[in-house]
Short mmCIF file of C-alpha atoms in Angstrom, two decimals:
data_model
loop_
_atom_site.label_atom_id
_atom_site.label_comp_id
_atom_site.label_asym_id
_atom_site.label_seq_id
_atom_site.Cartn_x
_atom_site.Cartn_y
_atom_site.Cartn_z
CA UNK A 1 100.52 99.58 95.94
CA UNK A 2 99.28 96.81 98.12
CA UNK A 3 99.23 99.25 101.34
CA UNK A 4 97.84 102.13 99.44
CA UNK A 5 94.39 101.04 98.58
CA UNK A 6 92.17 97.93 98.73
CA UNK A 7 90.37 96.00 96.58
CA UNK A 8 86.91 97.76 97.18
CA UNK A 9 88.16 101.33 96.76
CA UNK A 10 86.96 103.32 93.79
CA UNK A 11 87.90 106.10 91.35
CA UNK A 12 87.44 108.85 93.91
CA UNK A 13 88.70 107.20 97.07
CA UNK A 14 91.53 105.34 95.50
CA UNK A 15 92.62 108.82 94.12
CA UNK A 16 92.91 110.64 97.36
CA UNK A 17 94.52 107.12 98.71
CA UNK A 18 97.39 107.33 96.16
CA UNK A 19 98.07 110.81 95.78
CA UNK A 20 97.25 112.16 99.20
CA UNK A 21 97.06 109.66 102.27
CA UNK A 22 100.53 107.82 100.88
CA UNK A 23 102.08 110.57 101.53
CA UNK A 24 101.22 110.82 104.43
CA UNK A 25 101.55 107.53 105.88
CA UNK A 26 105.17 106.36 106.03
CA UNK A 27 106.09 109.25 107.41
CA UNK A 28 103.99 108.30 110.89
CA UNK A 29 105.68 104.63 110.53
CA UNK A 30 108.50 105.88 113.12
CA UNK A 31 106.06 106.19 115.98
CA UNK A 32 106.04 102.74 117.28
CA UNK A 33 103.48 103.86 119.76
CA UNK A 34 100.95 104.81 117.63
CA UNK A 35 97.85 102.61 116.69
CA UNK A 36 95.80 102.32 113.98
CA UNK A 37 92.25 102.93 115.77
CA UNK A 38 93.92 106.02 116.87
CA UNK A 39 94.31 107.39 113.81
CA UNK A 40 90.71 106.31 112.94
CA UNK A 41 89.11 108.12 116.12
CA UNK A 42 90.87 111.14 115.04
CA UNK A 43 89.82 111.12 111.62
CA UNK A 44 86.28 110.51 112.35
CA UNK A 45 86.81 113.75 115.22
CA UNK A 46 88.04 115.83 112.35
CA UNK A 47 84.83 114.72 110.59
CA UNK A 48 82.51 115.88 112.44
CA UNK A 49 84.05 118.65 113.77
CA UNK A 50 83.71 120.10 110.00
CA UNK A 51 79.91 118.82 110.35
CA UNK A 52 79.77 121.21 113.45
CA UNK A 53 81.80 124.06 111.41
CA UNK A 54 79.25 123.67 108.37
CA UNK A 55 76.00 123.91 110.67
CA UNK A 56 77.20 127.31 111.69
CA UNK A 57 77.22 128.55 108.59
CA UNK A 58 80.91 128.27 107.39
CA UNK A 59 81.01 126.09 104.17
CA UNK A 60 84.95 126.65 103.31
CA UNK A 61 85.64 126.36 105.98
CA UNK A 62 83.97 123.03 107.01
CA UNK A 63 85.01 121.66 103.29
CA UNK A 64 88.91 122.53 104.45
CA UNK A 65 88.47 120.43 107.74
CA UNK A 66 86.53 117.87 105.33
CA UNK A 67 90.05 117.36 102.71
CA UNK A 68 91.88 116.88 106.09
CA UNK A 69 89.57 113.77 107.20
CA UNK A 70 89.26 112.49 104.17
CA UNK A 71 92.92 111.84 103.81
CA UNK A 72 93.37 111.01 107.58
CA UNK A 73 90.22 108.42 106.60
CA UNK A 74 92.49 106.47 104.17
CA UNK A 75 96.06 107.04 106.37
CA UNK A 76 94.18 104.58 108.77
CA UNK A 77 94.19 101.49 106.97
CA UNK A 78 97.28 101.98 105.25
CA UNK A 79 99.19 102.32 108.45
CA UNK A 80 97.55 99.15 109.43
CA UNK A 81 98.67 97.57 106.50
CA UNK A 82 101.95 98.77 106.72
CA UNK A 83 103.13 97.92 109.83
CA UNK A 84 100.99 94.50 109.97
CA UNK A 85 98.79 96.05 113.01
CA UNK A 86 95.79 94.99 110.50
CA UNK A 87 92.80 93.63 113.31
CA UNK A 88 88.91 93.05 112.55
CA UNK A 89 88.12 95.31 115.37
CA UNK A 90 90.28 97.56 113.36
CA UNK A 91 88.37 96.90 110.77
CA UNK A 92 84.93 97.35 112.71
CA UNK A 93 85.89 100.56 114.27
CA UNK A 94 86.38 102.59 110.87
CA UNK A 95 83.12 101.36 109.68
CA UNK A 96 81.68 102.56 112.89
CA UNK A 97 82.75 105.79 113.07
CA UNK A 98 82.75 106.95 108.98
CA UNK A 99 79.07 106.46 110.25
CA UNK A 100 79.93 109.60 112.73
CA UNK A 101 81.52 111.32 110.26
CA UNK A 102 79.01 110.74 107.40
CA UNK A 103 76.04 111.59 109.15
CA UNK A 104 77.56 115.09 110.79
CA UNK A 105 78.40 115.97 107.34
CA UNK A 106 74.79 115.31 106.20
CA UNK A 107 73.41 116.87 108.77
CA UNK A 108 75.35 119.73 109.42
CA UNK A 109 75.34 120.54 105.38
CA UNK A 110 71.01 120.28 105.61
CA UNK A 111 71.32 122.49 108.23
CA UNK A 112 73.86 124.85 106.51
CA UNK A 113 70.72 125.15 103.80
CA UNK A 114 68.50 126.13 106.33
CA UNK A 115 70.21 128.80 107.24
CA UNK A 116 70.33 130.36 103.75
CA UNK A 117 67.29 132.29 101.95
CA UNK A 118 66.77 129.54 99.46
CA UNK A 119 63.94 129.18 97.65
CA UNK A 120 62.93 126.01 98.83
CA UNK A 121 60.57 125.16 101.80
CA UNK A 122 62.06 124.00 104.93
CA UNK A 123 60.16 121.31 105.33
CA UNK A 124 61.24 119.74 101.97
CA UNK A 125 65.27 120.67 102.92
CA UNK A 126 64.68 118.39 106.27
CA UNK A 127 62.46 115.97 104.25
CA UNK A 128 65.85 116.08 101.86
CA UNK A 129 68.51 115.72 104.72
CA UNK A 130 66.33 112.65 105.93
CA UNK A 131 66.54 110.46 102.98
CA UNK A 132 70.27 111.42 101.83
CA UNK A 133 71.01 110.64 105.66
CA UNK A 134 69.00 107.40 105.64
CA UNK A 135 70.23 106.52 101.92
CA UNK A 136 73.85 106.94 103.05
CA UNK A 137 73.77 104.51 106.30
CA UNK A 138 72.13 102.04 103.91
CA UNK A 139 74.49 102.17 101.06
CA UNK A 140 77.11 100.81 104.03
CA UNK A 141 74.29 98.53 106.00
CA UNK A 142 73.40 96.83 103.03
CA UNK A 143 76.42 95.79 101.57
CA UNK A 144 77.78 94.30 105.22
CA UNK A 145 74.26 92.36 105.62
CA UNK A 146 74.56 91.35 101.89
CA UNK A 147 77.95 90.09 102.31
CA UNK A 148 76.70 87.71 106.08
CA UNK A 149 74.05 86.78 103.90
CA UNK A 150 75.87 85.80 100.79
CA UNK A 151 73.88 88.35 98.23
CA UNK A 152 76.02 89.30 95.19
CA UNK A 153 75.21 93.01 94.56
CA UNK A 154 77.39 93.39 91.94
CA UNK A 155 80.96 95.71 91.94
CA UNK A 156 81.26 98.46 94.38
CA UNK A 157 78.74 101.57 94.00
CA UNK A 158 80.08 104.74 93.13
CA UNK A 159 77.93 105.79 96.08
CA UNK A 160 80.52 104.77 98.91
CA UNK A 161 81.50 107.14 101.41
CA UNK A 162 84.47 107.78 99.86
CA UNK A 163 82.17 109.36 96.90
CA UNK A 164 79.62 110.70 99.31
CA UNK A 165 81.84 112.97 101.29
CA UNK A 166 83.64 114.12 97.96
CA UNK A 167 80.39 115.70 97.04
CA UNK A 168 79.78 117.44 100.07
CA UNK A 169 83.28 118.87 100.22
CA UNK A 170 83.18 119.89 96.89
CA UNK A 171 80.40 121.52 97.20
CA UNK A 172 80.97 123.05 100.99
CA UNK A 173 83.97 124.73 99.30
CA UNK A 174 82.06 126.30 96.24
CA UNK A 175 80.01 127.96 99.06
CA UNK A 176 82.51 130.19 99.01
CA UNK A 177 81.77 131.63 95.43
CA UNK A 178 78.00 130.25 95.10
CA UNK A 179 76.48 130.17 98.85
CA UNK A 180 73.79 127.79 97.83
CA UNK A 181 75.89 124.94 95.99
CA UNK A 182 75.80 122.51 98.61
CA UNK A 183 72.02 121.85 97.65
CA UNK A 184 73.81 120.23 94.64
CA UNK A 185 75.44 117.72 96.95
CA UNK A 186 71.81 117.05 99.13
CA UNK A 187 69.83 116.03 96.36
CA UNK A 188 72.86 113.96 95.23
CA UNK A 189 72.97 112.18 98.30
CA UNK A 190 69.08 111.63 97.87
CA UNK A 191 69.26 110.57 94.58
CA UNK A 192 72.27 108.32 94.53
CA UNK A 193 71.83 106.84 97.56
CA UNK A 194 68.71 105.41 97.43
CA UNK A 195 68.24 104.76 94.07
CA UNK A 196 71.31 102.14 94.91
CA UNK A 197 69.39 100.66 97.32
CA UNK A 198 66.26 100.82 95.40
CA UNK A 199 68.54 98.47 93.10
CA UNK A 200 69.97 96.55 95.34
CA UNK A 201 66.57 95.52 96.83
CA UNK A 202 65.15 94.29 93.66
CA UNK A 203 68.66 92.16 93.12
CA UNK A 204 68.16 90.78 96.64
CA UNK A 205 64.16 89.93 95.61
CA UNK A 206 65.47 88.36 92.10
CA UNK A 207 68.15 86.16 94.41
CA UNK A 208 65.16 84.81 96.57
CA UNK A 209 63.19 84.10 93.69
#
């Protein structure tokens, strides 16, 4: 269990980990070539490519290529773990790029909205894909600057990536029977996201005072 997950995984994340990356990953343990970071950069590719496939319009489809990154997302570390190939730049680099793979996600799903004839101004849906964009960058920001500054925030949000890009597959692929569902997953983002860091600002102000 010690390669599966890590510490700061939750629920969601440590679920796919277990069930779906683990399977995955010893099997890629004979290719003595193969790096970690590789597997990272591919992951993060996959990621965005289904941020691409969801601003065109095709929601399933996008969520499909979402599953696949997801799990790829997790195979990373676990392979690093594995084989001992563990490195901070390692480390660094999957940080880094869930960033690319977030914010395609995000962007591609606001723009998936825009697309449709739903009643909601398109002004607002931008003003929406802003903040769930900004509110998701922050979730990750914040808790690295917390951690160089010393700043308990507390246990692990439930608004981690691993959460965040749940929602959006989910939702991408009930487009399928209810074309306007990933709405559900914007205002989610929105919500979730910066109502955490709404929180975590005030526990920051209360640890200066």
């Amino acid at each position: 269990m010690d390669w599966q997950t890590k510490p700061t995984d939750r629920f969601i994340l440590k679920w796919i980990k277990v069930k779906l990356s683990a399977r995955i990953t010893p099997k890629l343990i004979k290719y003595k070539w193969l790096s970690p970071w590789q597997i990272t950069l591919f992951s993060a590719a996959v990621g965005c490519i289904a941020g691409i496939v969801f601003a065109t319009g095709h929601g399933f489809l996008a969520g499909c290529i979402a599953v696949v990154s997801q799990v790829l997302d997790g195979v990373d570390g676990q392979y690093a773990r594995i084989t001992g190939k563990q490195t901070k730049g390692g480390a660094f680099w999957d940080s880094a790029l869930d960033r690319y793979s977030d914010g395609f996600m995000i962007i591609g799903l606001t723009i998936y909205l825009l697309r449709l004839p739903i009643p909601m101004p398109r002004e607002l849906l931008i003003l929406l894909g802003a903040l769930a964009l900004i509110g998701s960058n922050l979730i990750s920001y914040s808790s690295a600057r917390a951690q160089t500054l010393d700043i308990n925030l507390g246990k692990p949000t439930l608004a981690s990536k691993g959460t965040r890009f749940s929602a959006m597959i989910i939702c991408a692929l009930g487009s399928v029977v209810l074309p306007g569902m990933p709405v559900i997953a914007l205002i989610y983002l929105v919500l979730h996201t910066n109502l955490v860091i709404i929180r975590r600002l005030k526990m920051a102000h209360n640890h200066n005072g």
